[in-house]
Amino acid sequence: MNTQEIATKKIVECNEIEIHYKRPIFNSHNKVASSEDSERFIRSFIDEKRIDYKEFFWVMLLTNANQIIGISEIAAGNTTGVSINIKEIYQLALLANAPAIIVAHNHPSGKLVPSEADRKLTRKLTDASKLLDITLLDHLILTSEGFVSFSDSNWM
């Protein structure tokens, strides 16, 4: 068997990916109606003892009615930043059939001012959202003392 025949055989043997999704019971969802709700639900999910230690990034998956399907920690970084894989955020949203998301990360420094990297990431997430028809509702920055919302601050 030559190299091309082996390559062709391997392609033929490739399995199809299957996605199985069961929607959570509708009445069991918590609803997000404001940035304060988003912050409260994310804080209930995260370990507050780590918020001043290093940066973390989370995504909240929502229904059309802004009910929470789930929250996931996407990445953990160091004291000055966190590296985000945008594909992983939207992969989760697609797998959960979530038409909307809210993202959040913390600033261990305690500063509630978005960095240029934070703003650039939000623009990239907004662009990707438009392509995938998934609404990016907000981007929150959390500290142990408070939070700031990109949406409330008209930064999106």
C-alpha atoms as one frame of an Amber mdcrd trajectory, in Angstrom:
protein
   0.000   0.000   0.000   1.458   3.385  -0.984   1.341   6.601   1.105  -1.710
   8.028  -0.675  -3.697   4.824  -0.142  -2.806   4.837   3.575  -3.864   8.496
   3.890  -7.144   7.794   2.098  -7.821   4.818   4.350  -7.232   6.936   7.478
  -9.667   9.579   6.229 -12.316   6.904   5.608 -11.819   5.541   9.149 -12.430
   8.951  10.768 -15.451   8.851  13.066 -18.291  11.341  12.910 -18.660  13.667
  15.887 -21.951  13.339  17.730 -23.491  16.004  19.923 -25.992  15.080  22.599
 -27.789  17.868  24.425 -30.557  17.745  26.984 -31.964  21.113  27.924 -32.211
  21.684  31.695 -35.723  21.872  33.123 -37.064  25.295  32.147 -38.385  26.312
  35.576 -35.085  25.501  37.265 -33.173  28.360  35.592 -32.107  31.531  37.364
 -32.785  34.652  35.305 -30.346  37.476  34.623 -32.048  40.866  34.385 -29.095
  43.183  35.136 -25.341  43.333  35.496 -25.878  43.037  39.264 -27.635  39.697
  38.691 -24.757  38.539  36.470 -22.194  39.499  39.077 -24.138  37.786  41.878
 -24.501  34.500  39.933 -20.855  34.466  38.836 -19.699  35.132  42.412 -21.861
  32.233  43.622 -19.957  29.995  41.182 -16.373  31.141  41.755 -14.003  30.616
  44.669 -13.811  34.103  46.232 -10.604  33.108  48.055  -8.798  33.026  44.690
 -10.079  36.322  43.243  -7.092  38.350  44.522  -4.587  35.587  43.748  -4.540
  35.439  39.947  -6.745  36.148  36.924  -9.546  33.817  35.893 -12.002  34.001
  33.000 -15.588  32.703  33.058 -18.483  32.415  30.621 -22.166  32.346  31.538
 -24.407  30.577  29.027 -27.952  31.935  28.672 -31.262  31.162  26.976 -33.194
  33.665  24.831 -35.023  34.671  28.019 -31.670  35.311  29.787 -32.024  32.262
  31.987 -28.762  30.654  33.048 -27.957  27.355  31.375 -24.515  27.140  32.961
 -21.310  28.872  34.031 -17.826  27.639  33.157 -14.307  28.660  34.096 -12.569
  29.047  30.746  -9.026  29.825  31.886  -6.740  30.546  34.811  -3.785  32.868
  34.342  -1.299  34.599  36.595  -1.257  37.841  38.592  -1.091  40.048  35.493
  -3.282  38.322  32.919  -5.091  35.318  31.561  -4.871  33.804  28.083  -8.269
  33.163  26.492  -9.169  30.682  23.784 -12.136  32.355  22.074 -12.965  29.115
  20.258 -13.527  27.369  23.596 -16.035  30.030  24.685 -18.123  29.664  21.541
 -17.689  25.899  21.463 -19.380  25.756  24.868 -22.135  28.117  23.722 -22.794
  26.030  20.623 -22.755  22.731  22.503 -25.214  24.095  25.072 -27.356  25.661
  22.340 -26.978  29.007  24.138 -28.133  32.014  22.116 -26.496  34.470  24.536
 -23.421  34.690  26.752 -21.907  36.930  29.402 -18.172  36.799  30.036 -16.300
  37.862  33.137 -12.803  37.991  34.497 -11.174  39.308  37.634  -8.416  41.840
  38.290  -6.268  40.720  41.246  -4.865  44.260  41.401  -8.264  45.505  42.576
  -8.511  48.006  39.697 -11.885  48.181  37.989 -10.473  49.847  34.882 -10.351
  47.721  31.717  -6.947  47.367  30.104  -6.461  47.815  26.380  -6.196  44.002
  26.176  -9.608  43.730  27.898 -11.140  46.121  25.368  -9.514  44.339  22.425
 -10.760  40.952  23.656 -14.300  42.332  24.013 -14.197  43.598  20.418 -13.010
  40.168  19.196 -15.741  38.424  21.191 -18.338  40.837  19.779 -17.169  40.157
  16.212 -17.242  36.376  16.759 -20.704  36.643  18.320 -22.059  38.347  15.233
 -20.697  35.609  12.975 -22.203  32.836  15.103 -25.486  34.627  15.878 -24.798
  34.415  19.614 -25.408  37.601  21.605 -22.591  38.840  23.840 -24.637  40.632
  26.502 -21.855  41.846  28.790 -18.264  41.582  29.925 -17.710  42.018  33.655
 -14.511  42.772  35.526 -14.606  41.599  39.140 -12.505  42.471  42.165 -13.001
  41.468  45.773 -14.453  44.957  46.378 -16.800  45.298  43.408 -17.299  45.000
  39.665 -17.683  46.987  36.461 -19.864  46.148  33.478 -18.767  46.883  29.914
 -22.429  47.053  28.877 -23.469  49.471  31.652 -20.419  51.626  30.922 -21.190
  51.729  27.145 -17.850  50.110  26.292 -19.440  47.536  23.968
